Coordinates of C-alpha atoms in Angstrom, one line a residue:
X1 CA 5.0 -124.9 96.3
X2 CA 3.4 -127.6 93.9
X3 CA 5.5 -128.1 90.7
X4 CA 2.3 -129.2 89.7
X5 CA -0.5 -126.5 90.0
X6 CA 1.5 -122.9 88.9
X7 CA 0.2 -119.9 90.5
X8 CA -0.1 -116.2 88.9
X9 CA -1.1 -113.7 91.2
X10 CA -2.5 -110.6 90.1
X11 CA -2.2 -107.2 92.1
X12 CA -5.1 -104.7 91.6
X13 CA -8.8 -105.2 91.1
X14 CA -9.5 -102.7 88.1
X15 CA -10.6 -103.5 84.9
X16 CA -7.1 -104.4 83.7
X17 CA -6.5 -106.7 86.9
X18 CA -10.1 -108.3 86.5
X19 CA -9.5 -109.1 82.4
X20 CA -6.1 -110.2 83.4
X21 CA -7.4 -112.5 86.1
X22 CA -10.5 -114.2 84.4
X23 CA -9.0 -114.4 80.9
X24 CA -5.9 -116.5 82.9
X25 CA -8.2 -118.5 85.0
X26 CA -10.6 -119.1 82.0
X27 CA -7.4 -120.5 79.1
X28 CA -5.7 -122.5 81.7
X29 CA -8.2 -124.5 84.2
X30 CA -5.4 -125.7 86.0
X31 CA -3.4 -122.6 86.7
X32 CA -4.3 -121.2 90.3
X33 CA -4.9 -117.6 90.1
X34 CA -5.4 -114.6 92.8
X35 CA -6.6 -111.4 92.7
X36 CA -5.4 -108.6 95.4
X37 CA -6.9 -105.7 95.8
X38 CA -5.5 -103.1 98.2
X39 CA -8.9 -101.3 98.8
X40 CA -12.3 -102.3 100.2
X41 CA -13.5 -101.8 96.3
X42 CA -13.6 -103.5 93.3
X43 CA -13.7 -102.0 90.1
X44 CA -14.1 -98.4 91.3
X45 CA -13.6 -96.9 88.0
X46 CA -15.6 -99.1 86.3
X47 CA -18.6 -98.5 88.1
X48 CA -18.6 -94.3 87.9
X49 CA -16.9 -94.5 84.6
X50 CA -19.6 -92.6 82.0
X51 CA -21.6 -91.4 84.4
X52 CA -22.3 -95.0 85.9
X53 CA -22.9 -96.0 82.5
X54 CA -19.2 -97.2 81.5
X55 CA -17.6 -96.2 78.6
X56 CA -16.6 -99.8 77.5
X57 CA -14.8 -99.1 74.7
X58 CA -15.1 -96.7 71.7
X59 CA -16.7 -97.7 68.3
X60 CA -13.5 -97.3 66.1
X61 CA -13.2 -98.3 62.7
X62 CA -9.4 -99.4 62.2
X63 CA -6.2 -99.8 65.1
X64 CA -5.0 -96.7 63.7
X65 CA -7.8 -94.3 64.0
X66 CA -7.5 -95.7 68.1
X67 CA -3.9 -94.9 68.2
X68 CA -4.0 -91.5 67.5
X69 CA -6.4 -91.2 70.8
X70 CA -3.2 -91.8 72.5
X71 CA -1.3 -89.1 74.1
X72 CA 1.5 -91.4 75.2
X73 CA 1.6 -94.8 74.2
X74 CA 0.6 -95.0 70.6
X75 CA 2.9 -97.0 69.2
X76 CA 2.9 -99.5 72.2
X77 CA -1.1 -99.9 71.9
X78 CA -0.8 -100.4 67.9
X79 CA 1.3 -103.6 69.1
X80 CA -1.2 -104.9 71.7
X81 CA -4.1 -103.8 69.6
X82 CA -3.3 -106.2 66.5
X83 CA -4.2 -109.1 69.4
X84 CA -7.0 -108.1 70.9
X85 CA -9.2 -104.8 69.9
X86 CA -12.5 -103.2 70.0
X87 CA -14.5 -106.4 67.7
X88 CA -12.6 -108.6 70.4
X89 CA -14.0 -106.6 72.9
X90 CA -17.2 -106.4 71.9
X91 CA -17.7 -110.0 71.1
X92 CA -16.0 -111.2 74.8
X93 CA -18.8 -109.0 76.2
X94 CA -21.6 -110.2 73.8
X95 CA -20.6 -113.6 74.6
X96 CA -21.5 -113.2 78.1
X97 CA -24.3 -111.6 78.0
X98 CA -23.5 -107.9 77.8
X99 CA -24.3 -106.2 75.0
X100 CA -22.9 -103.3 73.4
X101 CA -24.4 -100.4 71.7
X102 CA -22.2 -97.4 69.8
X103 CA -23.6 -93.4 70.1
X104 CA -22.9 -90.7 67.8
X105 CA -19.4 -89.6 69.3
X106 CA -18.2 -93.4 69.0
X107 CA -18.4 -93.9 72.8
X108 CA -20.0 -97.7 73.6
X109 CA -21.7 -98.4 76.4
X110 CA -23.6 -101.6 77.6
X111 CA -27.5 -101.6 76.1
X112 CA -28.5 -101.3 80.2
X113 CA -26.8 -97.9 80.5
X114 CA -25.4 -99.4 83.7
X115 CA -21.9 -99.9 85.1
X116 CA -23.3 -102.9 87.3
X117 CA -24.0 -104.9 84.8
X118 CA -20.0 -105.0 83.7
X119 CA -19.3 -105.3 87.1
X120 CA -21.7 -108.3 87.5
X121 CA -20.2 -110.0 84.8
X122 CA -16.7 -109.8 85.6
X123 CA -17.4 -110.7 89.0
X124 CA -19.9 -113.6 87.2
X125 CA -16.4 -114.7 85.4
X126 CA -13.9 -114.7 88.5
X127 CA -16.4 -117.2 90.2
X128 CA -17.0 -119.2 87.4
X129 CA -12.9 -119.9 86.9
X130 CA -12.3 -119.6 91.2
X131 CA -10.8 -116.5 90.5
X132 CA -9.7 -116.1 94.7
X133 CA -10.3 -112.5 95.1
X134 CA -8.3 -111.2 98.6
X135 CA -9.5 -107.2 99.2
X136 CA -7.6 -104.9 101.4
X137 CA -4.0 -106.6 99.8
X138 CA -1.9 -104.4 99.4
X139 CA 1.6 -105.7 98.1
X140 CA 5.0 -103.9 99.3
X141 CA 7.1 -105.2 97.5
X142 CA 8.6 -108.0 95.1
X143 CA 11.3 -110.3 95.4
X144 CA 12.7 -112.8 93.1
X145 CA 13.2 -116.1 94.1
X146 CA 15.8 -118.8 92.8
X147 CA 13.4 -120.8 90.7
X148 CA 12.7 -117.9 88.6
X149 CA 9.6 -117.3 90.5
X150 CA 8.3 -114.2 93.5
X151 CA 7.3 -113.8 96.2
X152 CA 5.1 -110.9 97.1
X153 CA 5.2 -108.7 100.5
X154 CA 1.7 -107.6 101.8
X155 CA 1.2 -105.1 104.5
X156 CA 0.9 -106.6 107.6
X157 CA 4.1 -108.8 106.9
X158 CA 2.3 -111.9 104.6
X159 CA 4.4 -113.2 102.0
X160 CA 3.0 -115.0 99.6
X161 CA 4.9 -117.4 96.4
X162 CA 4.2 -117.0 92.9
X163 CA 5.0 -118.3 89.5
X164 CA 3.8 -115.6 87.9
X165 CA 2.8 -111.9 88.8
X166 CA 0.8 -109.1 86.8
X167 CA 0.7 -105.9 88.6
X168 CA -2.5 -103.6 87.7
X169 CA -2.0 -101.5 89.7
X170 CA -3.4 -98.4 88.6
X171 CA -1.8 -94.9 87.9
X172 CA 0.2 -93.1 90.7
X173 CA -0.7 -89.4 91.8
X174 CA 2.6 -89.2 93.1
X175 CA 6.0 -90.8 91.8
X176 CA 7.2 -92.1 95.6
X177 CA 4.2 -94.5 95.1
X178 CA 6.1 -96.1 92.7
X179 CA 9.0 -97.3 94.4
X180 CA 8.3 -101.3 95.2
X181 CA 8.1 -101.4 91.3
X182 CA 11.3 -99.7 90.9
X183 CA 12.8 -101.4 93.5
X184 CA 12.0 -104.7 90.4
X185 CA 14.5 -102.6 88.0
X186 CA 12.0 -101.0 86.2
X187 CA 12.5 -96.9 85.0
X188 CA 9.4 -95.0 86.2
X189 CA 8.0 -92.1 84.1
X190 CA 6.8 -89.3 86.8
X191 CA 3.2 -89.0 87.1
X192 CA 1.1 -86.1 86.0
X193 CA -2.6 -85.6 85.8
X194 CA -4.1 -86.3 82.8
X195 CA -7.8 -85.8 82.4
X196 CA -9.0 -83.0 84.4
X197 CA -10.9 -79.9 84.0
X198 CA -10.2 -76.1 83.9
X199 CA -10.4 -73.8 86.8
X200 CA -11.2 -70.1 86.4
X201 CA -11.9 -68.6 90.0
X202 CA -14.0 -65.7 89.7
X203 CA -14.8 -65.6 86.1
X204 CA -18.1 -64.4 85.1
X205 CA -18.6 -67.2 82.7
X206 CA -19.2 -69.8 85.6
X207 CA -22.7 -67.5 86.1
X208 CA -23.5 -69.7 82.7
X209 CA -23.1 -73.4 84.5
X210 CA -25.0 -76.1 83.2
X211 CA -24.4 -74.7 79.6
X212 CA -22.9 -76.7 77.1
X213 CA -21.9 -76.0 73.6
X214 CA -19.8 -76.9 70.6
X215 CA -16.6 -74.6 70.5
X216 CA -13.0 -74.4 69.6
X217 CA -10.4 -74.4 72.7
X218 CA -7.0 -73.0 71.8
X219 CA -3.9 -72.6 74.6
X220 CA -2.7 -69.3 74.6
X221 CA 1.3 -69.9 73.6
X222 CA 1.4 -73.0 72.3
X223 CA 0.0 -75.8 69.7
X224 CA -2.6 -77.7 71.7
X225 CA -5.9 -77.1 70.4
X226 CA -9.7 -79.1 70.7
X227 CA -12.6 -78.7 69.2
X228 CA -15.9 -80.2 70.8
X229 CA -18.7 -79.7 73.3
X230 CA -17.6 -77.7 76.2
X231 CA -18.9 -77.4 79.4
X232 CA -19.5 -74.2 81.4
X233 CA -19.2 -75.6 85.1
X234 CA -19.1 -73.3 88.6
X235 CA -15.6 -73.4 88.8
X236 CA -14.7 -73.0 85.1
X237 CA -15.1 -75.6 82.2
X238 CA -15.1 -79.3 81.7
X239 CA -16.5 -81.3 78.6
X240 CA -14.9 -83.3 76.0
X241 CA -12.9 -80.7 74.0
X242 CA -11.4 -79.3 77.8
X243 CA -10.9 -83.1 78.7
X244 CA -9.0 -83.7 75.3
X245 CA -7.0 -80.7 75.7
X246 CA -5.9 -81.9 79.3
X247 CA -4.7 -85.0 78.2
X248 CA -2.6 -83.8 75.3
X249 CA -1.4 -81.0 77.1
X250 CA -0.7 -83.3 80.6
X251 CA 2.7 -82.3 80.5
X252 CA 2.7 -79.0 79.2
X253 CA 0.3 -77.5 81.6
X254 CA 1.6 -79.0 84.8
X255 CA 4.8 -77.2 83.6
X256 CA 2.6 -74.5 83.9
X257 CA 1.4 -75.3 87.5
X258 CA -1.9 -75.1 85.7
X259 CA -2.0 -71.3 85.3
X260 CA -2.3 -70.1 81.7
X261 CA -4.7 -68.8 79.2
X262 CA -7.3 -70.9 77.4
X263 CA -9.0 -69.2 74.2
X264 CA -12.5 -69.6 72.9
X265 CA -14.0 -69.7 69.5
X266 CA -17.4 -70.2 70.0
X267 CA -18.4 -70.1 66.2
X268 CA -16.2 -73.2 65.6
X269 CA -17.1 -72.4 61.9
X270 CA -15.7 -68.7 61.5
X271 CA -12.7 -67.3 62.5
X272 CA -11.8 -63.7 63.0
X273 CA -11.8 -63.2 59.1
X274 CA -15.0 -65.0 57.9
X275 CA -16.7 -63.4 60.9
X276 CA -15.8 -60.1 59.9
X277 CA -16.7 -60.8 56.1
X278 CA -20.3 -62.2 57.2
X279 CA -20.5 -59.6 59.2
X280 CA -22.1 -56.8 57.4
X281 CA -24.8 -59.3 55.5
X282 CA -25.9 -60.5 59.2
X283 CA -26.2 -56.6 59.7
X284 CA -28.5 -55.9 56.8
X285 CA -30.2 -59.0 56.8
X286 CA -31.2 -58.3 60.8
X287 CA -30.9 -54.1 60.8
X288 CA -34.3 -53.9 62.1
X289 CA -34.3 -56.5 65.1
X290 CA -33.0 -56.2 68.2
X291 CA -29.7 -57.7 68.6
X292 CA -30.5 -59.3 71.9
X293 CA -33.9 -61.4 70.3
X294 CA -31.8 -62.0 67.3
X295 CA -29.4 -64.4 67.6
X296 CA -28.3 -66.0 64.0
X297 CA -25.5 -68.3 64.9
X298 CA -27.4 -71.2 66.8
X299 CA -25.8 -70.4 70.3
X300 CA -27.7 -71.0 73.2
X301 CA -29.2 -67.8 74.3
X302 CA -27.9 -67.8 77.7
X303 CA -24.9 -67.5 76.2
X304 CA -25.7 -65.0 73.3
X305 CA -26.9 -62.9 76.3
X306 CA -23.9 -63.1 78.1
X307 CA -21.7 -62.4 75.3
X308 CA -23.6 -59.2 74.1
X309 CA -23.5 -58.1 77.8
X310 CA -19.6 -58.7 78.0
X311 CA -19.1 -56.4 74.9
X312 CA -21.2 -53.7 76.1
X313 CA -24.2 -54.0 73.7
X314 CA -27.9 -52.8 75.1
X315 CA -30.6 -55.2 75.0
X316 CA -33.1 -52.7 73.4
X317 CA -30.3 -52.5 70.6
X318 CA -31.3 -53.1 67.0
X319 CA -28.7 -54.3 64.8
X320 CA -28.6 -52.0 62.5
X321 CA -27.5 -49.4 65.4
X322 CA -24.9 -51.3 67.2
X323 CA -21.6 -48.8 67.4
X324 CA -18.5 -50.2 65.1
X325 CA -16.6 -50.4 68.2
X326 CA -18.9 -53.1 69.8
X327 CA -19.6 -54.3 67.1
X328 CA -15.8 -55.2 66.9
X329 CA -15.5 -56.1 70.7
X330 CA -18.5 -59.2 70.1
X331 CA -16.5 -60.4 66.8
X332 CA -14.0 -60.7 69.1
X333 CA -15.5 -62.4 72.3
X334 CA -17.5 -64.7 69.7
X335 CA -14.0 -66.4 67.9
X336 CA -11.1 -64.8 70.5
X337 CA -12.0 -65.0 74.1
X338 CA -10.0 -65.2 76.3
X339 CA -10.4 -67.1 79.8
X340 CA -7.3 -67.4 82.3
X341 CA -7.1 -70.9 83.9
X342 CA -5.6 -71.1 88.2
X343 CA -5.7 -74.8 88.6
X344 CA -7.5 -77.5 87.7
X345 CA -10.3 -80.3 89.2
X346 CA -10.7 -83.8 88.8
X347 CA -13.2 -84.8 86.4
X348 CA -15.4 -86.3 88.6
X349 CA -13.9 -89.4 90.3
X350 CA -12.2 -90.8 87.0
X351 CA -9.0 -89.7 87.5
X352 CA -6.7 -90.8 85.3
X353 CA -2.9 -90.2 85.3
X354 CA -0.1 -90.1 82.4
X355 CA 3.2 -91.9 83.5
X356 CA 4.3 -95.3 84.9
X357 CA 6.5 -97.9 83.9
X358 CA 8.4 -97.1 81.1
X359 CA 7.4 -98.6 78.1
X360 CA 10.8 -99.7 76.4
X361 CA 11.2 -102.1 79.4
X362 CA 8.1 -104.2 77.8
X363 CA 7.1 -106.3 75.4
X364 CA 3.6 -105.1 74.0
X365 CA 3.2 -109.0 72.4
X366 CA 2.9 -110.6 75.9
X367 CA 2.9 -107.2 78.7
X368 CA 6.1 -109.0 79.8
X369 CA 9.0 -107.0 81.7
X370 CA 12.0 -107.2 79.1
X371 CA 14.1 -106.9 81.9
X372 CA 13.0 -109.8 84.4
X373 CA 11.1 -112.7 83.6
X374 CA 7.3 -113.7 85.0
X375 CA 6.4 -110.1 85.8
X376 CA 3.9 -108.6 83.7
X377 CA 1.7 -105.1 83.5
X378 CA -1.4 -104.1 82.3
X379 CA -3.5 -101.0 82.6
X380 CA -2.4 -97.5 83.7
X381 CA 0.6 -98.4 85.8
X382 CA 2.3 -98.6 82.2
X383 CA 2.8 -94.9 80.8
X384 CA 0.1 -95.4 78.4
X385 CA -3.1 -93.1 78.5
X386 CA -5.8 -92.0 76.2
X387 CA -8.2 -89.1 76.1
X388 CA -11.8 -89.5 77.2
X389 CA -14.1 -91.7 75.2
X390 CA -13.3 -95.4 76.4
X391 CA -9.7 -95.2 75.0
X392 CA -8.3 -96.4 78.8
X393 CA -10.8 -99.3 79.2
X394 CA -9.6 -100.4 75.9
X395 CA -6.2 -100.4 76.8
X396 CA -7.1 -101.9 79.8
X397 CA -9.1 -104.7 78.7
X398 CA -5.8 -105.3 75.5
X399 CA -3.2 -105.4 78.3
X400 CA -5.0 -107.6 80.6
X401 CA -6.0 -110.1 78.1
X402 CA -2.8 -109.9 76.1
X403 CA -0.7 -111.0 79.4
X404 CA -3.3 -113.4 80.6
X405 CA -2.8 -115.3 77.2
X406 CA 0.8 -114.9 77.1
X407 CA 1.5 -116.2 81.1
X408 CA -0.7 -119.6 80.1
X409 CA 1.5 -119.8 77.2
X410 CA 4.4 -120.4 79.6

């Protein structure tokens, strides 16, 4: 190979692979680079992330308000982050023509409301900088060569020399997947799911879908606890607070093949006490109307419905004559209830996975392996992962960008 003209080839075609790519291309004019993807599609997750409107980033106002959005990885991120966050971000986007724009829960999306038009501009980039972009790649294994350099096996049987590799890989669902990386010394973290959605076969709750409100989400025997909008689905819930809680929990509940008990509050203001002290104002305040047309805590009235029906209570009741004892049975359903949870489902195709390469064997200044030169990482195949709100873009976009500037500065 030409001492001349280095190579860095990049394996995956995300949006850490992509940033990786264009960013190395775009420093170092003469540095050749290639981009494998192992699929027929590029930037999957970028183009169903938020609904098809990608999350981008989220609108945070210091590194260490982002780093507690970490589940695993936090003080990893706080490193890459003090080289490349959300204003850098925002600006590298801006600068090309994509705008950003920040909503109440912090989330940014482009001002199109449309995936393609990230897509279009990191595909704009990679031709701009010859960015050589080789789909249905998928690499084997690694192997060192004398010169310090690899060389890459693809299925099929190609081979193909590099100075410099940066795997993107993606997250694994299963750890086997992970075996040409260990094969490069590397220690891998097992897998686990990480944002998913609660299942609740059978419940009567799931006659509610569509629904969403704010509420309170507590597991049943342990600390993990979120409070958000939540999402009554036809299998069970989903929403932010039941995404948060499966990130935080990732380990936790796959320890408990997915089969516990998830507890409701959905007066995110009371609890069993304060409910129980407003109670008897409420009472006198609404003795004359029927409990059913009288709903004073904002809920939706589906749900107000539902929960007067699941403690028993007549529709034609008035306040005033509702018996103690169901009285006492809706206090409970409105801060306590209880839902069991069999299983889980993806939350809709952005599946996202805690585990990977363990982060000790790399240095969050440049993404390089600390235990063989010219191999870097970026994105999920590190065990780095946030919780739902454009925390993983922005960890993808930091990794790729940080090891794109650190392999030109070889």
């Amino acid at each position: 190979m030409s001492s001349i003209r280095k190579r860095l080839v990049v394996a995956g075609g995300g949006a850490a692979g992509f940033f990786c790519a264009v960013n190395a291309a775009r420093l170092s004019p003469q540095l050749e680079v290639v981009l494998l993807e192992k699929t027929g599609k590029l930037l999957s997750k970028v183009k169903v992330s938020g609904g098809g409107r990608c999350n981008v980033t989220h609108n945070a106002p210091d590194i260490t308000y982002m780093t507690k959005r970490y589940p695993r990885g936090q003080h990893f991120v706080k490193k890459s982050f003090s080289r490349f966050f959300v204003p850098d971000t925002i600006a590298w986007f801006a600068d090309r023509g994509v705008k950003l724009k920040a909503e109440a829960d912090g989330r940014m999306f482009p001002v199109t409301d449309d995936s393609q038009t990230v897509i279009d501009c990191l595909l704009h980039e990679a031709d701009r900088y010859r960015v050589r972009v080789e789909m249905s790649q998928e690499v084997t294994s690694l192997e060192k060569t004398a010169g310090g350099g690899w060389i890459l096996h693809l299925q099929g049987g190609r081979k193909l020399e590099t100075d410099y590799v940066c795997i993107a890989a993606g997250g694994y669902a299963q750890a086997g997947k992970f075996n040409w990386l260990e094969q490069t010394g590397h220690t891998i973290v097992p897998p686990a799911p990480s944002l998913f959605t609660f299942n609740m076969p059978g419940n009567p709750i799931t006659s509610l879908m569509g629904l969403a409100t704010e509420a309170h989400v507590k597991i049943a025997g342990s600390k993990l606890q979120e409070k958000g909008p939540l999402l009554i689905t036809h299998w069970g819930m989903s929403g932010p607070a039941i995404l948060r809680l499966s990130a935080w929990g990732a380990r936790e509940l796959q320890a408990l093949q997915y089969t516990f008990t998830a507890i409701v509050n959905w007066l995110p203001d009371y609890n069993e006490n304060t409910l129980r002290e407003a109670w008897p104002s409420l009472r006198l305040e609404y003795g004359k109307q029927k409990i059913h047309h009288k709903n004073p805590f904002g809920l939706p009235q589906r749900l107000w419905h539902f929960l007067l029906q699941q403690a028993g209570i007549h529709e034609e009741n008035r306040w005033a004559d509702v018996p103690a004892k169901d009285q006492n049975k809706l206090m409970k359903l409105l801060v306590s209830m209880d839902f069991p949870v069999k299983g889980k489902t993806t939350f809709k195709e952005e599946f996202v996975t805690c585990g990977g390469i363990t982060l000790s064997e790399i240095d969050p200044a440049t993404m390089e392996s600390r235990l063989v030169p010219n191999l870097f990482f970026a994105g999920e195949v590190m065990d780095v992962d946030g919780i739902t709100g454009g925390f993983n873009f922005q960890h993808a976009w930091t990794s790729g960008f940080v090891a794109a500037t650190a392999i030109v500065g070889k």
